[in-house]
Short mmCIF file of C-alpha atoms in Angstrom, two decimals:
data_model
loop_
_atom_site.label_atom_id
_atom_site.label_comp_id
_atom_site.label_asym_id
_atom_site.label_seq_id
_atom_site.Cartn_x
_atom_site.Cartn_y
_atom_site.Cartn_z
CA MET A 431 0.00 0.00 0.00
CA ASN A 432 1.42 3.41 -1.01
CA ARG A 433 2.21 5.71 1.91
CA LYS A 434 0.65 9.14 1.57
CA SER A 435 3.06 12.07 1.38
CA ILE A 436 2.47 15.14 3.56
CA LEU A 437 3.91 18.64 3.12
CA VAL A 438 4.43 20.40 6.48
CA VAL A 439 4.20 24.22 6.51
CA GLU A 440 5.25 25.57 9.93
CA ASP A 441 7.46 28.59 10.71
CA ASP A 442 8.49 27.21 14.14
CA ARG A 443 11.24 24.76 13.22
CA VAL A 444 11.04 22.85 16.50
CA VAL A 445 7.30 22.33 16.09
CA SER A 446 7.84 21.43 12.43
CA ARG A 447 10.36 18.68 13.31
CA ASP A 448 7.98 17.31 15.96
CA ILE A 449 5.11 17.15 13.45
CA GLN A 450 7.33 15.39 10.90
CA LEU A 451 8.28 12.80 13.52
CA GLN A 452 4.64 12.19 14.40
CA LEU A 453 3.78 11.75 10.73
CA ARG A 454 6.44 9.09 10.24
CA ASN A 455 5.37 7.34 13.45
CA ILE A 456 1.80 6.95 12.19
CA GLY A 457 2.78 5.75 8.70
CA TYR A 458 3.04 8.81 6.45
CA ASP A 459 5.90 10.11 4.32
CA VAL A 460 7.05 13.70 4.72
CA ALA A 461 7.25 15.31 1.27
CA GLY A 462 9.02 18.40 2.64
CA ALA A 463 8.85 21.29 5.11
CA ALA A 464 8.25 24.99 4.36
CA VAL A 465 8.30 28.03 6.64
CA THR A 466 6.61 30.68 4.43
CA GLY A 467 3.49 30.80 2.31
CA GLU A 468 5.49 31.42 -0.84
CA ASP A 469 7.71 28.39 -0.15
CA ALA A 470 4.62 26.29 0.54
CA ILE A 471 3.12 27.08 -2.87
CA ALA A 472 6.42 26.42 -4.67
CA MET A 473 7.03 23.09 -2.89
CA ALA A 474 3.42 21.94 -3.35
CA THR A 475 3.74 22.69 -7.07
CA SER A 476 6.97 20.74 -7.49
CA LEU A 477 6.51 17.90 -4.96
CA LYS A 478 2.78 17.27 -5.51
CA PRO A 479 2.04 16.00 -1.98
CA ASP A 480 -1.18 14.15 -1.12
CA LEU A 481 -1.99 16.66 1.64
CA VAL A 482 -0.65 19.87 3.21
CA LEU A 483 -0.53 20.58 6.97
CA MET A 484 -0.65 24.38 7.08
CA ASP A 485 0.08 26.67 10.03
CA ILE A 486 -2.12 29.79 9.78
CA ARG A 487 0.45 32.25 11.20
CA LEU A 488 3.58 32.21 9.00
CA GLU A 489 6.67 34.30 8.41
CA GLY A 490 6.65 36.69 5.46
CA ASP A 491 3.93 38.65 3.66
CA MET A 492 1.66 35.66 2.95
CA ASP A 493 -0.10 33.88 5.78
CA GLY A 494 -1.25 30.26 5.76
CA ILE A 495 -4.81 31.06 4.73
CA GLN A 496 -3.66 32.88 1.60
CA ALA A 497 -1.23 30.09 0.72
CA ALA A 498 -3.87 27.41 1.37
CA THR A 499 -6.39 29.16 -0.88
CA THR A 500 -3.90 29.19 -3.77
CA ILE A 501 -2.91 25.55 -3.24
CA ARG A 502 -6.53 24.47 -2.92
CA HIS A 503 -7.77 26.13 -6.11
CA GLN A 504 -4.72 25.88 -8.36
CA LEU A 505 -3.32 22.49 -7.37
CA ARG A 506 -6.43 20.75 -5.99
CA VAL A 507 -4.44 19.54 -2.96
CA PRO A 508 -6.34 19.18 0.34
CA VAL A 509 -5.21 21.40 3.24
CA VAL A 510 -5.56 20.83 7.01
CA TYR A 511 -4.93 23.90 9.18
CA LEU A 512 -2.68 23.85 12.25
CA THR A 513 -3.01 26.73 14.69
CA ALA A 514 -2.97 27.73 18.31
CA TYR A 515 -5.55 30.44 17.59
CA ALA A 516 -9.29 29.69 17.68
CA ASP A 517 -10.78 33.19 17.70
CA ASP A 518 -13.88 33.84 15.58
CA GLU A 519 -12.14 35.98 12.98
CA THR A 520 -9.40 33.39 12.36
CA VAL A 521 -11.90 30.56 12.15
CA LYS A 522 -14.07 32.53 9.71
CA ARG A 523 -11.14 33.38 7.43
CA ALA A 524 -9.97 29.80 7.52
CA GLY A 525 -13.47 28.51 6.71
CA ASP A 526 -13.76 30.78 3.67
CA SER A 527 -10.78 28.98 2.11
CA GLU A 528 -12.63 25.63 2.27
CA PRO A 529 -10.09 23.59 4.28
CA PHE A 530 -10.43 19.84 4.73
CA GLY A 531 -9.71 19.97 8.47
CA TYR A 532 -8.67 22.09 11.43
CA LEU A 533 -6.29 21.04 14.25
CA LEU A 534 -5.67 23.08 17.39
CA LYS A 535 -2.15 22.91 18.80
CA PRO A 536 -1.08 20.96 20.71
CA PHE A 537 -2.58 17.70 19.39
CA GLU A 538 -2.01 13.98 19.83
CA GLU A 539 -0.92 11.55 17.13
CA THR A 540 -4.39 9.98 17.13
CA GLN A 541 -5.95 13.37 16.50
CA LEU A 542 -3.44 14.05 13.72
CA ARG A 543 -4.15 10.68 12.07
CA ALA A 544 -7.92 11.19 12.30
CA ALA A 545 -7.71 14.67 10.78
CA ILE A 546 -5.49 13.49 7.92
CA GLU A 547 -7.57 10.40 7.14
CA MET A 548 -10.82 12.36 7.15
CA ALA A 549 -9.28 15.00 4.89
CA LEU A 550 -7.95 12.38 2.45
CA TYR A 551 -11.32 10.58 2.40
CA LYS A 552 -13.21 13.82 1.82
CA HIS A 553 -10.79 14.83 -0.93
CA ALA A 554 -11.16 11.45 -2.67
CA ALA A 555 -14.96 11.75 -2.53
CA GLU A 556 -14.78 15.29 -3.88
CA LYS A 557 -12.49 14.12 -6.67
CA ARG A 558 -14.92 11.37 -7.64
CA LEU A 559 -17.74 13.91 -7.62
CA HIS A 560 -15.77 16.27 -9.88
CA GLU A 561 -14.99 13.41 -12.27
CA SER A 562 -18.65 12.42 -12.34
CA GLU A 563 -19.65 16.02 -13.02
CA ARG A 564 -17.11 16.23 -15.83
CA ARG A 565 -18.46 13.04 -17.41
CA TYR A 566 -21.99 14.37 -16.99
CA ALA A 567 -21.06 17.71 -18.55
CA THR A 568 -19.18 16.01 -21.41
CA THR A 569 -22.15 13.76 -22.12
CA LEU A 570 -24.65 16.61 -22.11
CA SER A 571 -22.33 18.75 -24.23
CA SER A 572 -22.09 16.07 -26.91
CA ILE A 573 -25.80 15.30 -27.39
CA GLY A 574 -27.77 16.92 -30.20
CA ASP A 575 -30.41 18.61 -28.02
CA ALA A 576 -30.11 21.76 -25.95
CA VAL A 577 -29.87 21.16 -22.19
CA ILE A 578 -30.27 23.58 -19.27
CA ALA A 579 -30.02 22.43 -15.63
CA THR A 580 -31.18 24.42 -12.60
CA ASP A 581 -31.11 24.14 -8.84
CA SER A 582 -34.21 23.88 -6.65
CA ALA A 583 -34.67 27.66 -6.81
CA GLY A 584 -34.78 27.68 -10.62
CA LEU A 585 -31.30 29.22 -10.96
CA ILE A 586 -29.19 27.95 -13.84
CA THR A 587 -26.31 25.61 -12.96
CA PHE A 588 -25.43 24.23 -16.41
CA MET A 589 -25.93 24.83 -20.14
CA ASN A 590 -24.57 22.77 -22.98
CA PRO A 591 -23.24 24.34 -26.22
CA ILE A 592 -26.49 23.67 -28.11
CA ALA A 593 -28.43 25.59 -25.45
CA GLU A 594 -25.88 28.41 -25.68
CA GLY A 595 -26.37 28.54 -29.46
CA LEU A 596 -30.17 28.66 -29.32
CA THR A 597 -30.52 31.11 -26.41
CA LYS A 598 -27.45 33.18 -27.42
CA TRP A 599 -26.35 33.09 -23.75
CA LYS A 600 -22.91 31.83 -22.71
CA MET A 601 -22.94 29.45 -19.77
CA ALA A 602 -20.49 31.64 -17.85
CA GLU A 603 -22.91 34.59 -17.92
CA ALA A 604 -26.05 32.48 -17.42
CA ILE A 605 -24.88 30.57 -14.32
CA GLY A 606 -26.83 31.71 -11.27
CA LYS A 607 -29.48 33.58 -13.26
CA PRO A 608 -33.19 32.67 -13.04
CA VAL A 609 -34.01 30.31 -15.89
CA VAL A 610 -36.89 32.55 -17.04
CA GLU A 611 -34.36 35.27 -17.83
CA VAL A 612 -32.44 33.01 -20.22
CA PHE A 613 -35.15 30.60 -21.40
CA ARG A 614 -37.86 33.08 -22.49
CA ILE A 615 -40.79 31.41 -24.24
CA ILE A 616 -44.07 32.74 -25.69
CA ASN A 617 -47.07 31.34 -27.56
CA GLU A 618 -46.67 31.92 -31.29
CA ASP A 619 -50.32 32.87 -31.81
CA SER A 620 -51.21 34.89 -28.69
CA ARG A 621 -47.69 36.27 -28.08
CA GLN A 622 -48.35 35.69 -24.38
CA THR A 623 -45.62 34.39 -22.06
CA VAL A 624 -45.78 30.62 -21.60
CA GLU A 625 -45.62 29.22 -18.07
CA ASP A 626 -42.05 28.49 -16.99
CA PRO A 627 -41.62 24.70 -17.40
CA VAL A 628 -38.95 24.61 -14.67
CA ALA A 629 -41.32 26.17 -12.14
CA LYS A 630 -43.94 23.61 -13.16
CA VAL A 631 -41.47 20.73 -12.77
CA LEU A 632 -40.35 21.95 -9.35
CA ARG A 633 -43.97 22.39 -8.28
CA LEU A 634 -45.36 19.09 -9.58
CA GLY A 635 -42.26 16.90 -9.38
CA THR A 636 -43.12 15.28 -12.74
CA ILE A 637 -41.97 15.42 -16.35
CA VAL A 638 -43.71 18.19 -18.29
CA GLY A 639 -43.74 19.22 -21.94
CA LEU A 640 -44.39 22.42 -23.87
CA ALA A 641 -47.57 23.05 -25.80
CA ASN A 642 -47.45 23.36 -29.58
CA HIS A 643 -46.65 26.72 -31.19
CA THR A 644 -44.04 27.70 -28.59
CA LEU A 645 -41.37 30.25 -29.51
CA LEU A 646 -38.04 30.72 -27.74
CA ILE A 647 -36.95 34.37 -27.64
CA ALA A 648 -33.15 34.39 -27.83
CA LYS A 649 -30.96 37.04 -26.22
CA ASP A 650 -30.59 38.80 -29.58
CA GLY A 651 -34.36 38.82 -30.14
CA ALA A 652 -34.44 35.92 -32.60
CA GLU A 653 -37.56 33.74 -32.42
CA ILE A 654 -37.09 29.98 -32.65
CA HIS A 655 -39.79 27.31 -32.83
CA ILE A 656 -39.00 24.69 -30.19
CA ASP A 657 -40.42 21.71 -28.44
CA ASP A 658 -39.29 20.85 -24.96
CA SER A 659 -39.56 18.62 -21.94
CA GLY A 660 -38.55 19.22 -18.35
CA ALA A 661 -37.80 16.68 -15.64
CA PRO A 662 -37.00 16.92 -11.93
CA ILE A 663 -33.58 16.08 -10.47
CA ILE A 664 -34.12 13.84 -7.43
CA ASP A 665 -31.44 13.55 -4.73
CA ASP A 666 -30.58 10.49 -2.60
CA HIS A 667 -33.27 11.44 -0.09
CA GLY A 668 -36.02 11.60 -2.71
CA GLU A 669 -36.13 15.39 -2.62
CA ILE A 670 -36.23 17.61 -5.72
CA SER A 671 -32.85 19.30 -5.98
CA GLY A 672 -33.35 20.93 -9.37
CA ALA A 673 -34.68 20.48 -12.89
CA VAL A 674 -33.37 19.69 -16.37
CA LEU A 675 -34.77 21.21 -19.57
CA VAL A 676 -34.19 19.45 -22.89
CA PHE A 677 -35.30 21.34 -25.99
CA ARG A 678 -34.65 21.47 -29.71
CA ASP A 679 -35.12 23.75 -32.71
CA ILE A 680 -38.07 22.43 -34.75
CA GLY A 681 -38.14 25.27 -37.26
CA HIS A 682 -37.05 23.01 -40.11
CA ARG A 683 -39.57 20.34 -39.09
CA LYS A 684 -42.32 22.97 -38.91
CA GLN A 685 -41.45 24.16 -42.42
CA MET A 686 -41.68 20.58 -43.64
CA ASP A 687 -45.02 20.11 -41.86
CA ASP A 688 -46.34 23.33 -43.41
CA ALA A 689 -45.14 22.22 -46.84
CA LEU A 690 -46.79 18.83 -46.35
CA ARG A 691 -50.08 20.44 -45.36
CA GLN A 692 -49.91 22.71 -48.41
CA ALA A 693 -49.18 19.74 -50.66
CA GLN A 694 -52.14 17.87 -49.17
CA ALA A 695 -54.35 20.92 -49.73
CA ASP A 696 -53.15 21.20 -53.33
CA LEU A 697 -53.77 17.49 -53.86
CA ALA A 698 -57.26 17.81 -52.40
CA LEU A 699 -57.98 20.71 -54.77
CA VAL A 700 -56.79 18.63 -57.71
CA GLY A 701 -59.08 15.86 -56.54
CA ARG A 702 -62.05 18.21 -56.35
CA LEU A 703 -61.36 19.67 -59.78
CA THR A 704 -60.93 16.18 -61.23
CA ARG A 705 -64.27 15.14 -59.81
CA LEU A 706 -65.94 18.28 -61.14
CA GLY A 707 -64.52 17.50 -64.58
CA GLU A 708 -65.99 14.00 -64.39
CA LEU A 709 -69.33 15.50 -63.32
CA ALA A 710 -69.41 18.22 -65.98
CA ALA A 711 -72.22 16.67 -68.02
CA SER A 712 -74.40 15.99 -65.00
CA ILE A 713 -73.78 19.44 -63.54
CA ALA A 714 -74.67 21.07 -66.85
CA HIS A 715 -77.91 19.11 -66.82
CA GLU A 716 -78.60 20.16 -63.22
CA VAL A 717 -78.17 23.82 -64.16
CA ASN A 718 -79.91 23.65 -67.54
CA GLN A 719 -82.99 21.89 -66.19
CA PRO A 720 -84.06 24.68 -63.79
CA LEU A 721 -83.03 27.34 -66.33
CA THR A 722 -85.22 25.67 -68.95
CA ALA A 723 -88.07 25.67 -66.45
CA ILE A 724 -87.50 29.38 -65.80
CA VAL A 725 -87.73 30.17 -69.51
CA SER A 726 -90.84 28.02 -69.87
CA ASN A 727 -92.52 29.66 -66.90
CA ALA A 728 -91.61 33.11 -68.19
CA GLU A 729 -93.26 32.30 -71.51
CA THR A 730 -96.31 31.03 -69.63
CA CYS A 731 -96.49 34.37 -67.83
CA LEU A 732 -96.66 36.13 -71.15
CA ARG A 733 -99.44 33.86 -72.44
CA TYR A 734 -101.50 33.48 -69.32
CA LEU A 735 -101.27 36.46 -67.06
CA GLU A 736 -103.84 34.98 -64.68
CA GLN A 737 -101.37 32.17 -63.94
CA ALA A 738 -98.45 34.58 -63.55
CA LYS A 739 -98.20 34.26 -59.78
CA ALA A 740 -97.85 30.46 -59.79
CA ALA A 741 -95.41 30.58 -62.68
CA ALA A 742 -93.32 33.25 -60.95
CA GLU A 743 -93.13 31.11 -57.81
CA ARG A 744 -91.88 28.18 -59.88
CA MET A 745 -89.35 30.51 -61.52
CA SER A 746 -88.08 31.59 -58.11
CA GLN A 747 -87.77 28.00 -56.90
CA ASN A 748 -85.87 26.89 -59.98
CA SER A 749 -83.60 29.96 -59.81
CA HIS A 750 -82.68 29.10 -56.23
CA ARG A 751 -82.05 25.50 -57.25
CA ALA A 752 -79.72 26.58 -60.05
CA GLY A 753 -78.00 29.00 -57.70
CA GLU A 754 -77.39 26.27 -55.12
CA VAL A 755 -75.76 24.08 -57.76
CA VAL A 756 -73.51 26.93 -58.91
CA ARG A 757 -72.54 27.79 -55.31
CA SER A 758 -71.65 24.16 -54.64
CA ILE A 759 -69.45 24.09 -57.73
CA ARG A 760 -67.69 27.32 -56.75
CA SER A 761 -67.14 26.01 -53.24
CA LEU A 762 -65.64 22.71 -54.37
CA ALA A 763 -63.50 24.32 -57.08
CA GLY A 764 -62.17 27.07 -54.83
CA ASN A 765 -58.80 27.18 -53.10
CA ALA A 766 -59.83 29.16 -50.03
CA PRO A 767 -57.91 28.77 -46.75
CA ASP A 768 -59.19 26.14 -44.33
CA LYS A 769 -62.14 27.48 -42.37
CA PHE A 770 -62.99 25.32 -39.38
CA VAL A 771 -66.42 26.19 -38.00
CA GLU A 772 -69.32 24.38 -36.37
CA ILE A 773 -71.29 22.63 -39.15
CA ASP A 774 -74.05 20.04 -39.44
CA LEU A 775 -72.69 16.83 -40.97
CA ASN A 776 -76.22 15.86 -42.07
CA GLN A 777 -76.47 19.10 -44.06
CA VAL A 778 -73.13 18.36 -45.74
CA VAL A 779 -74.53 15.01 -46.91
CA LEU A 780 -77.71 16.61 -48.29
CA GLU A 781 -75.67 19.25 -50.15
CA VAL A 782 -73.54 16.60 -51.85
CA VAL A 783 -76.54 14.42 -52.72
CA GLY A 784 -78.23 17.47 -54.23
CA LEU A 785 -75.16 18.28 -56.31
CA LEU A 786 -74.91 14.68 -57.55
CA ARG A 787 -78.62 14.28 -58.34
CA GLY A 788 -78.04 14.20 -62.10
CA GLU A 789 -75.02 11.88 -61.81
CA ILE A 790 -77.04 9.49 -59.66
CA ARG A 791 -79.80 9.38 -62.29
CA ARG A 792 -77.25 8.89 -65.08
CA HIS A 793 -75.92 5.78 -63.33
CA GLY A 794 -79.43 4.50 -62.73
CA ALA A 795 -78.90 4.42 -58.97
CA ASN A 796 -80.92 5.33 -55.92
CA VAL A 797 -79.63 7.06 -52.78
CA GLU A 798 -81.25 6.48 -49.41
CA THR A 799 -80.37 8.82 -46.54
CA LEU A 800 -80.79 7.52 -43.00
CA LEU A 801 -79.82 10.72 -41.24
CA THR A 802 -80.66 11.52 -37.65
CA PRO A 803 -83.56 13.94 -37.18
CA VAL A 804 -81.34 16.22 -35.09
CA PRO A 805 -78.26 18.01 -36.49
CA GLN A 806 -74.94 16.22 -36.02
CA LEU A 807 -72.61 19.13 -35.25
CA VAL A 808 -68.89 18.80 -35.87
CA HIS A 809 -66.04 21.30 -35.99
CA GLY A 810 -64.64 21.29 -39.51
CA ASP A 811 -64.13 22.74 -42.96
CA ARG A 812 -67.35 22.41 -45.01
CA VAL A 813 -65.62 22.13 -48.40
CA GLN A 814 -63.22 19.43 -47.21
CA LEU A 815 -66.00 17.35 -45.65
CA GLN A 816 -68.10 17.77 -48.82
CA GLN A 817 -65.15 16.42 -50.77
CA VAL A 818 -64.97 13.31 -48.56
CA VAL A 819 -68.68 12.51 -48.98
CA LEU A 820 -68.53 13.29 -52.72
CA ASN A 821 -65.55 10.95 -53.22
CA LEU A 822 -67.24 8.11 -51.33
CA VAL A 823 -70.53 8.48 -53.26
CA MET A 824 -68.78 8.76 -56.64
CA ASN A 825 -66.63 5.71 -55.88
CA ALA A 826 -69.80 3.77 -55.08
CA LEU A 827 -71.55 4.89 -58.29
CA GLU A 828 -68.55 3.99 -60.45
CA ALA A 829 -68.08 0.60 -58.75
CA MET A 830 -71.72 -0.38 -59.22
CA SER A 831 -71.79 0.75 -62.86
CA ALA A 832 -68.55 -1.04 -63.70
CA ALA A 833 -69.87 -4.30 -62.23
CA ALA A 834 -73.31 -3.92 -63.84
CA VAL A 835 -75.06 -4.96 -60.63
CA PRO A 836 -78.85 -5.35 -60.98
CA VAL A 837 -79.72 -3.08 -58.06
CA LYS A 838 -77.69 0.09 -57.66
CA LYS A 839 -78.34 1.55 -54.26
CA ILE A 840 -76.28 3.80 -51.99
CA THR A 841 -77.20 4.24 -48.34
CA ILE A 842 -75.84 7.16 -46.32
CA GLY A 843 -76.53 7.25 -42.59
CA SER A 844 -75.47 9.17 -39.51
CA ARG A 845 -75.62 8.52 -35.78
CA ARG A 846 -73.95 9.44 -32.52
CA SER A 847 -71.28 6.81 -31.91
CA ASP A 848 -70.88 7.93 -28.29
CA ALA A 849 -71.07 11.07 -26.18
CA ASN A 850 -68.06 12.55 -27.98
CA GLY A 851 -68.34 11.25 -31.52
CA VAL A 852 -70.46 11.38 -34.69
CA GLU A 853 -70.39 8.50 -37.18
CA LEU A 854 -71.29 8.63 -40.87
CA PHE A 855 -71.43 5.60 -43.15
CA VAL A 856 -71.69 5.23 -46.94
CA SER A 857 -72.56 1.76 -48.25
CA ASP A 858 -73.36 0.43 -51.71
CA THR A 859 -74.57 -2.73 -53.45
CA GLY A 860 -71.54 -2.96 -55.72
CA PRO A 861 -68.96 -5.76 -56.05
CA GLY A 862 -67.08 -4.79 -52.89
CA LEU A 863 -63.35 -4.26 -52.45
CA GLY A 864 -62.20 -7.84 -52.86
CA PRO A 865 -59.66 -9.71 -50.71
CA VAL A 866 -57.56 -6.74 -49.58
CA ASP A 867 -56.35 -5.37 -46.28
CA PRO A 868 -58.95 -2.75 -45.16
CA GLU A 869 -56.11 -0.36 -44.24
CA ARG A 870 -54.44 -0.68 -47.64
CA VAL A 871 -57.38 0.83 -49.53
CA PHE A 872 -56.42 4.22 -48.07
CA ASP A 873 -52.84 4.06 -49.34
CA ALA A 874 -51.87 6.52 -52.05
CA MET A 875 -51.93 4.90 -55.51
CA PHE A 876 -54.21 2.04 -54.39
CA THR A 877 -57.12 1.64 -56.82
CA THR A 878 -59.47 -1.00 -58.16
CA LYS A 879 -60.19 1.05 -61.30
CA ARG A 880 -58.20 0.49 -64.49
CA GLU A 881 -57.77 4.22 -65.16
CA GLY A 882 -57.81 5.47 -61.59
CA MET A 883 -54.93 7.25 -59.86
CA GLY A 884 -55.74 5.90 -56.42
CA LEU A 885 -55.69 9.26 -54.65
CA GLY A 886 -59.35 9.70 -53.67
CA LEU A 887 -59.45 7.55 -50.54
CA SER A 888 -55.97 8.68 -49.50
CA ILE A 889 -57.18 12.29 -49.64
CA CYS A 890 -60.29 11.31 -47.67
CA ARG A 891 -58.18 9.85 -44.89
CA SER A 892 -55.89 12.90 -44.77
CA ILE A 893 -58.91 15.21 -44.47
CA ILE A 894 -60.64 13.15 -41.77
CA GLU A 895 -57.45 12.76 -39.72
CA ALA A 896 -56.84 16.52 -39.97
CA HIS A 897 -60.31 16.89 -38.41
CA GLY A 898 -59.29 14.63 -35.51
CA GLY A 899 -61.34 11.71 -36.81
CA THR A 900 -60.92 8.25 -38.32
CA ILE A 901 -62.13 6.51 -41.47
CA MET A 902 -62.27 2.78 -42.12
CA ALA A 903 -63.55 0.28 -44.68
CA ASP A 904 -65.81 -2.61 -43.68
CA ILE A 905 -64.95 -5.63 -45.80
CA ILE A 906 -67.43 -8.49 -45.32
CA HIS A 907 -66.83 -11.05 -48.05
CA SER A 908 -70.19 -12.76 -47.46
CA ASP A 909 -72.12 -9.55 -48.20
CA PRO A 910 -72.16 -7.62 -51.48
CA GLY A 911 -70.96 -4.07 -51.68
CA ALA A 912 -68.63 -1.98 -49.56
CA THR A 913 -69.17 0.22 -46.53
CA PHE A 914 -67.01 3.13 -45.42
CA ARG A 915 -67.38 4.55 -41.93
CA LEU A 916 -65.97 7.82 -40.73
CA SER A 917 -66.04 9.16 -37.20
CA LEU A 918 -65.57 12.78 -36.14
CA PRO A 919 -65.46 14.46 -32.73
CA VAL A 920 -68.59 16.30 -31.64
CA ALA A 921 -68.19 20.07 -32.01
CA ASP A 922 -66.64 21.78 -29.01
CA GLU A 923 -68.57 25.01 -28.60
CA LYS A 924 -65.61 26.87 -27.09
CA ARG A 925 -63.30 25.78 -29.88
CA ALA A 926 -65.88 26.62 -32.53
CA LYS A 927 -66.07 30.16 -31.22
#
């Protein structure tokens, strides 16, 4: 076992020799002996002892406390003070230098051994702690996310380089500051300050996350989209000793999400325009029929003035009918921004069925609506939901016509699935979807039509999921036809407002 080496700093040479003798008697090596503070620093630097025994009162301009402070902070060598003085001022000055022990002269060998062993043990524990902290800091500095650590008062104790880069604060200037001064966050939409996640962690003692649309305001005023989580630091006694924030810049991801949403909107518009192109003949018939009636009724007015009132009423009705068709076309063909409002899903169905009246007749089909007598209110975009119903009905018409089934019937029904949901189904008497995975029918490019692109059902799913709902296909091989069911959350009045 290696014997520990001790540097003795004592300006009384007789006392110094006595201490050296005691050290050898109890199993330590004497690295050297110094009589001034300056000599003590020089010898500690060159000899690298395991511990320094330091007299507080020394010859020269530097006393033991000054020398010990330098040795402690520059060389990381533990110091035990030796002194015959125990007044309050001396003890306070000595304590400020963070010594590892304090021996009052005179002392016994057992007291000397105990003081040295305790100091060496404490120093070894402190060294292990420093090494652990260095490993911890190195690990946190090398990860890809920003990290800020605080104490139990919410004051910053650590920042890694990623956090420095995002906040534009250097760790040296941020240490000891309240985290809210460095980690300033606001809601992107309201511009209101977001609750400090560290305060929430310290209060609740649980992991917390940031809400969507959170902006970090950097020191230079830059605004950065981030997401974040905070977690408590628990000590050995189960107490919360601080918190750790982990956050990242999601600006690039947000741009990609925005681009994806725009692409989906563009694709949905293409789908609507494609459908309108397919429906052109039927729509023309739907518009021409009431216009023809208007002309006929106008001529009747000229011939039979006594019947003018009835004819005028029919003219008004047919004008409104033509107007509704035109408005539906404009709505579906438009590229207006999403407008989520409280709407009646039953009314959406009736609007689509009205628009497709001519197409339904052309295919020789019948449509039965089993809608609830009360409105089924959802929070959504009317045009997008019309597109979903239109796609499902048109798919059913095309499937039944292609298979030449004897009875062409589409049933559309609605009901409350539970206290929080509305369900709508569209079923037909066509050939069905065949032996396929029900989930696969919603994949982009999946189609059962020879000339189809396979985008209609994929667009339907994107729209329904954007509304917080689900859509699924019922495939029952023993029954003819196909059934699609979609479920949407009931309108939240507060959100609708």
